[in-house]
Amino acid sequence: MKRLFCSILTLLFVCCTTPYFAFAQENSVFITPSDTITLDGCAVPAYIYADAYQDTQFGTQYVYKNSDLFLPESTLQQNGFVITWDKKTRTLHIKPKENFTPKMSTNNKPKVPALQEAFRPVASSIKVYAGDKNIFPVTAYHNGKEMMISLLDLYHYFGTMKIENENNAIHFTKKSTIPAVIAPTGKIIALKDHFPASSFSYNTYYVGENQMSLCGYEVQQENQTSCLYLCLDEYLLKYGNITATIHADNMTLSATKPFTLPPLEMNLLQGPEGIHTVNCRLFNKNHKEIVSNDNYPVFLAMNTNLYIRADKLQEAIQ
């Protein structure tokens, strides 16, 4: 089982949010028996999408078709999620309940049988989305009775994940009832829409005197010049002596010195798993709004982090 769990952990880091698709009939779903998966401290059994074959020496072996962990919608409803069904459009919308209090602890871990075939996916036209709109797709499939929901996709939008290799455990914690990212001040910033881009490159900027580095993405849309976005985190604030204040959906930035981008250390042609516009406006210390006059917004959410345009950052704190 440790080999199984390590395989899952390795794949978790490359998992990406994908639209709904029908899984092939010949593939099966198997259940993990002893590894700990928790939702806000409540231990739950999880399923893995896999294919099985018989090895003459080692017996039944499993090939994992993707890295997602899956839970039935009934399990999510029991553990703090609201699921809304639109019969006319055959669509599920999922979001966490507000002020939900877990009713069981990790000490009351469910007893699950040894790894075994649980069911086979069934082709379905049902689609699943995070939040109240049809713009945050969640990977899901039907097991013949109910929808199986990608746990990783949900927490890509709604919370955080912590992996404990020494204990074979993955812990998920909900942070918001709407798809959101967390600003460095701890403020929740709501996501809005998918942002189309044709290419990305991941940049790392070296800050030698402070023994830290800044991260950013060079984003490019078709037929346009690229635009640099810096990760708006504690390292960027510390490096630039920047103060960020957020009221409602407005962010105000101020600094004691002009911002200068440090030397580029590394550049990789790779893109974020999820990229969205966000519900946030930028102001300088004189309460003047800093706006975008082109197709590149001031803020973007990429993966689970908030990013800010480097030129708009400089404009805000000059």
XYZ file of C-alpha atoms in Angstrom:
318
model
C 0.000 0.000 0.000
C 2.902 2.374 0.586
C 3.906 1.836 -3.040
C 0.345 2.629 -4.103
C 0.200 5.752 -1.938
C 3.578 7.026 -3.159
C 2.399 6.585 -6.739
C -0.653 8.676 -5.972
C 1.428 11.373 -4.280
C 3.804 11.561 -7.239
C 0.919 12.014 -9.640
C -0.847 14.557 -7.449
C 1.771 17.188 -8.201
C 1.140 16.991 -11.951
C -2.643 16.734 -11.730
C -4.553 19.421 -13.612
C -8.171 20.512 -13.727
C -9.855 19.098 -16.822
C -13.364 19.352 -18.275
C -15.789 16.472 -17.817
C -15.277 13.504 -20.116
C -16.763 10.003 -20.263
C -14.421 7.301 -18.995
C -13.979 4.189 -21.106
C -16.218 1.261 -20.201
C -13.358 -1.244 -19.868
C -11.649 0.661 -17.053
C -12.444 0.159 -13.387
C -12.326 2.174 -10.191
C -10.545 0.804 -7.141
C -10.621 1.842 -3.514
C -7.717 2.642 -1.176
C -7.938 0.595 2.044
C -5.535 2.081 4.579
C -4.142 5.427 3.431
C -5.681 8.392 5.212
C -7.725 10.923 3.236
C -9.410 13.633 5.316
C -11.928 16.391 4.629
C -11.582 19.126 7.234
C -10.314 16.521 9.711
C -12.913 13.864 8.859
C -11.433 10.645 7.474
C -13.191 9.329 4.365
C -12.550 6.435 1.949
C -11.418 7.558 -1.498
C -11.450 5.952 -4.940
C -8.772 5.900 -7.634
C -9.428 5.590 -11.355
C -7.361 2.577 -12.456
C -7.069 -0.343 -14.836
C -6.167 -3.833 -13.634
C -4.266 -6.747 -15.135
C -3.082 -10.103 -13.828
C 0.669 -10.607 -13.474
C 1.848 -14.239 -13.379
C 4.375 -13.508 -10.623
C 2.817 -10.692 -8.550
C -0.895 -11.221 -9.088
C -3.272 -8.327 -9.700
C -1.492 -5.106 -10.710
C -3.002 -1.643 -11.197
C -2.324 1.060 -13.774
C -3.540 4.503 -12.708
C -5.213 6.288 -15.597
C -5.042 9.682 -13.881
C -3.963 10.994 -10.522
C -7.315 12.112 -9.143
C -8.917 10.876 -5.973
C -12.691 10.567 -6.275
C -15.577 10.684 -3.801
C -19.281 9.942 -4.361
C -21.473 13.037 -4.250
C -23.277 11.544 -1.215
C -19.983 11.521 0.723
C -19.358 15.158 -0.160
C -22.853 16.090 1.022
C -22.151 14.387 4.358
C -18.885 16.283 4.739
C -19.740 19.916 4.234
C -20.591 20.375 0.537
C -23.796 21.641 -1.074
C -24.721 19.934 -4.352
C -27.340 21.573 -6.576
C -28.863 19.551 -9.423
C -30.266 21.250 -12.529
C -32.470 18.619 -14.152
C -33.092 20.643 -17.316
C -29.411 21.095 -18.168
C -28.228 17.896 -16.387
C -25.653 19.862 -14.420
C -24.314 19.605 -10.861
C -22.985 22.665 -9.044
C -20.857 22.031 -5.956
C -19.626 24.343 -3.217
C -18.788 24.053 0.509
C -21.406 24.830 3.142
C -20.842 27.955 5.172
C -20.033 27.419 8.866
C -20.064 23.633 8.521
C -18.954 21.740 11.648
C -17.422 18.255 11.123
C -19.148 15.513 13.124
C -16.347 12.952 13.264
C -12.588 13.006 13.841
C -9.639 11.266 12.211
C -9.669 8.769 15.088
C -12.948 7.364 13.765
C -11.505 6.287 10.444
C -13.924 4.234 8.312
C -13.068 0.562 7.906
C -12.451 -0.156 4.234
C -11.795 -3.604 2.698
C -8.604 -4.469 0.841
C -8.000 -2.978 -2.581
C -10.713 -4.290 -4.873
C -12.820 -3.403 -7.856
C -15.616 -1.133 -6.653
C -17.529 -0.389 -9.873
C -17.122 0.457 -13.526
C -17.667 3.972 -14.862
C -20.825 4.609 -16.847
C -21.000 7.054 -19.742
C -23.107 10.086 -18.788
C -23.992 13.523 -20.155
C -24.003 15.036 -16.643
C -21.505 17.857 -16.139
C -20.116 19.078 -12.809
C -18.918 22.576 -11.912
C -17.395 24.225 -8.857
C -19.476 27.157 -7.644
C -22.739 28.495 -9.026
C -21.645 29.072 -12.633
C -20.737 26.826 -15.546
C -17.174 28.165 -15.850
C -15.247 26.056 -13.308
C -15.399 22.459 -14.629
C -14.706 19.547 -12.288
C -13.649 16.091 -13.482
C -16.437 13.630 -12.687
C -18.056 10.423 -13.906
C -21.052 8.231 -13.074
C -20.717 4.942 -11.200
C -24.180 3.644 -12.095
C -25.807 5.206 -9.024
C -24.348 8.673 -8.498
C -21.619 11.025 -9.679
C -18.042 10.479 -8.564
C -16.386 13.856 -7.964
C -12.683 14.718 -8.294
C -11.535 15.737 -4.832
C -8.408 17.439 -6.173
C -10.401 19.576 -8.594
C -12.711 20.739 -5.789
C -9.815 21.776 -3.596
C -8.074 23.441 -6.506
C -10.958 25.908 -6.318
C -12.072 25.747 -2.692
C -9.188 25.024 -0.361
C -5.742 23.647 0.380
C -4.025 20.253 0.429
C -1.364 18.959 2.817
C 0.562 15.743 2.151
C 2.197 13.748 4.965
C 4.503 11.202 3.365
C 5.587 9.709 6.693
C 1.974 8.981 7.697
C 0.602 8.086 4.234
C -1.963 10.861 4.597
C -3.491 13.591 2.469
C -5.457 16.302 4.268
C -7.833 18.690 2.520
C -9.079 21.884 4.164
C -11.873 24.058 2.789
C -11.202 27.799 2.651
C -14.112 29.315 0.758
C -17.638 28.691 -0.518
C -16.724 30.242 -3.882
C -13.834 29.457 -6.237
C -11.061 31.681 -4.899
C -7.381 32.280 -4.228
C -5.864 33.580 -1.024
C -4.056 36.946 -1.066
C -0.866 37.322 1.047
C -2.930 39.254 3.608
C -5.155 36.179 4.095
C -8.038 37.798 2.207
C -10.072 35.551 -0.104
C -10.163 36.807 -3.713
C -12.950 35.327 -5.851
C -12.188 33.832 -9.255
C -14.189 35.053 -12.249
C -13.568 33.452 -15.648
C -11.097 31.256 -17.486
C -8.347 33.295 -19.107
C -7.268 32.142 -22.583
C -3.563 32.204 -23.364
C -1.500 30.555 -26.072
C 1.800 30.145 -24.195
C 3.453 30.463 -20.773
C 6.976 30.430 -19.442
C 7.776 30.069 -15.753
C 10.371 32.605 -14.535
C 12.427 32.603 -11.346
C 14.166 35.826 -10.266
C 17.161 35.580 -7.932
C 17.348 37.830 -4.875
C 20.821 37.045 -3.533
C 21.045 39.432 -0.592
C 17.799 38.145 0.938
C 18.382 34.453 0.213
C 15.047 34.102 -1.566
C 13.641 34.139 -5.086
C 10.586 35.621 -6.787
C 8.381 33.631 -9.156
C 6.457 34.757 -12.198
C 4.864 33.738 -15.486
C 5.457 35.267 -18.904
C 1.977 35.027 -20.437
C 1.235 35.452 -24.130
C -2.004 35.561 -26.070
C -2.223 35.062 -29.817
C -0.843 37.891 -31.961
C 0.107 39.944 -28.882
C 3.327 40.678 -27.056
C 3.866 38.771 -23.830
C 3.112 40.144 -20.361
C 4.943 39.350 -17.119
C 2.967 38.419 -13.982
C 4.668 38.110 -10.582
C 3.382 35.890 -7.793
C 1.845 38.218 -5.213
C 3.073 36.458 -2.086
C 4.974 37.255 1.109
C 8.332 37.093 -0.699
C 7.356 39.752 -3.236
C 5.994 41.997 -0.485
C 9.142 41.562 1.586
C 11.516 42.155 -1.337
C 9.777 45.357 -2.448
C 8.894 46.629 1.048
C 5.326 46.622 -0.228
C 2.249 46.969 1.967
C -0.968 45.414 0.639
C -4.334 46.471 2.074
C -7.567 44.845 0.934
C -11.067 46.183 1.588
C -13.968 44.385 -0.078
C -12.671 43.645 -3.599
C -10.180 46.531 -3.715
C -6.437 46.146 -3.152
C -4.221 49.132 -2.317
C -0.440 48.835 -2.673
C 2.164 51.195 -1.238
C 5.941 51.008 -0.864
C 8.845 53.035 0.512
C 10.983 52.610 -2.630
C 10.515 52.003 -6.384
C 10.226 48.380 -7.444
C 13.112 46.948 -9.469
C 12.882 43.454 -10.929
C 15.890 41.343 -9.839
C 17.985 39.317 -12.351
C 16.317 36.386 -14.089
C 17.648 33.081 -12.760
C 15.641 30.461 -14.650
C 13.104 30.338 -17.495
C 11.045 27.246 -18.317
C 8.428 26.746 -21.027
C 5.614 25.462 -18.853
C 2.163 26.701 -17.979
C -0.061 26.789 -14.898
C -2.663 24.080 -14.352
C -5.498 26.559 -13.885
C -5.670 30.203 -14.897
C -8.527 32.617 -14.183
C -9.313 36.286 -13.924
C -10.160 37.451 -10.393
C -12.619 39.795 -8.757
C -10.150 42.417 -7.534
C -9.295 46.051 -8.420
C -5.916 47.721 -7.817
C -5.307 51.191 -6.313
C -2.223 53.185 -5.355
C -1.771 54.941 -2.005
C -3.456 58.085 -3.426
C -6.608 56.037 -4.116
C -6.123 56.178 -7.887
C -7.215 52.989 -9.633
C -4.574 51.211 -11.711
C -6.303 49.719 -14.751
C -5.432 47.618 -17.759
C -5.810 49.199 -21.190
C -5.251 45.985 -23.130
C -6.372 42.346 -23.039
C -4.092 41.434 -20.129
C -5.852 41.989 -16.759
C -4.130 43.494 -13.718
C -4.520 40.274 -11.673
C -4.624 36.599 -12.579
C -5.041 33.474 -10.478
C -2.665 30.753 -11.637
C -2.746 27.372 -9.931
C -3.572 28.334 -6.321
C -1.718 31.662 -6.220
C -2.536 35.281 -6.976
C -0.401 37.029 -9.626
C -0.047 40.715 -10.495
C 1.225 42.340 -13.694
C 4.788 43.540 -13.113
C 4.196 46.841 -14.942
C 0.989 47.545 -12.986
C 2.776 46.743 -9.733
C 5.393 49.353 -10.556
C 2.682 51.828 -11.532
C 0.832 51.288 -8.252
C 3.801 51.895 -5.934
C 5.809 54.535 -7.836
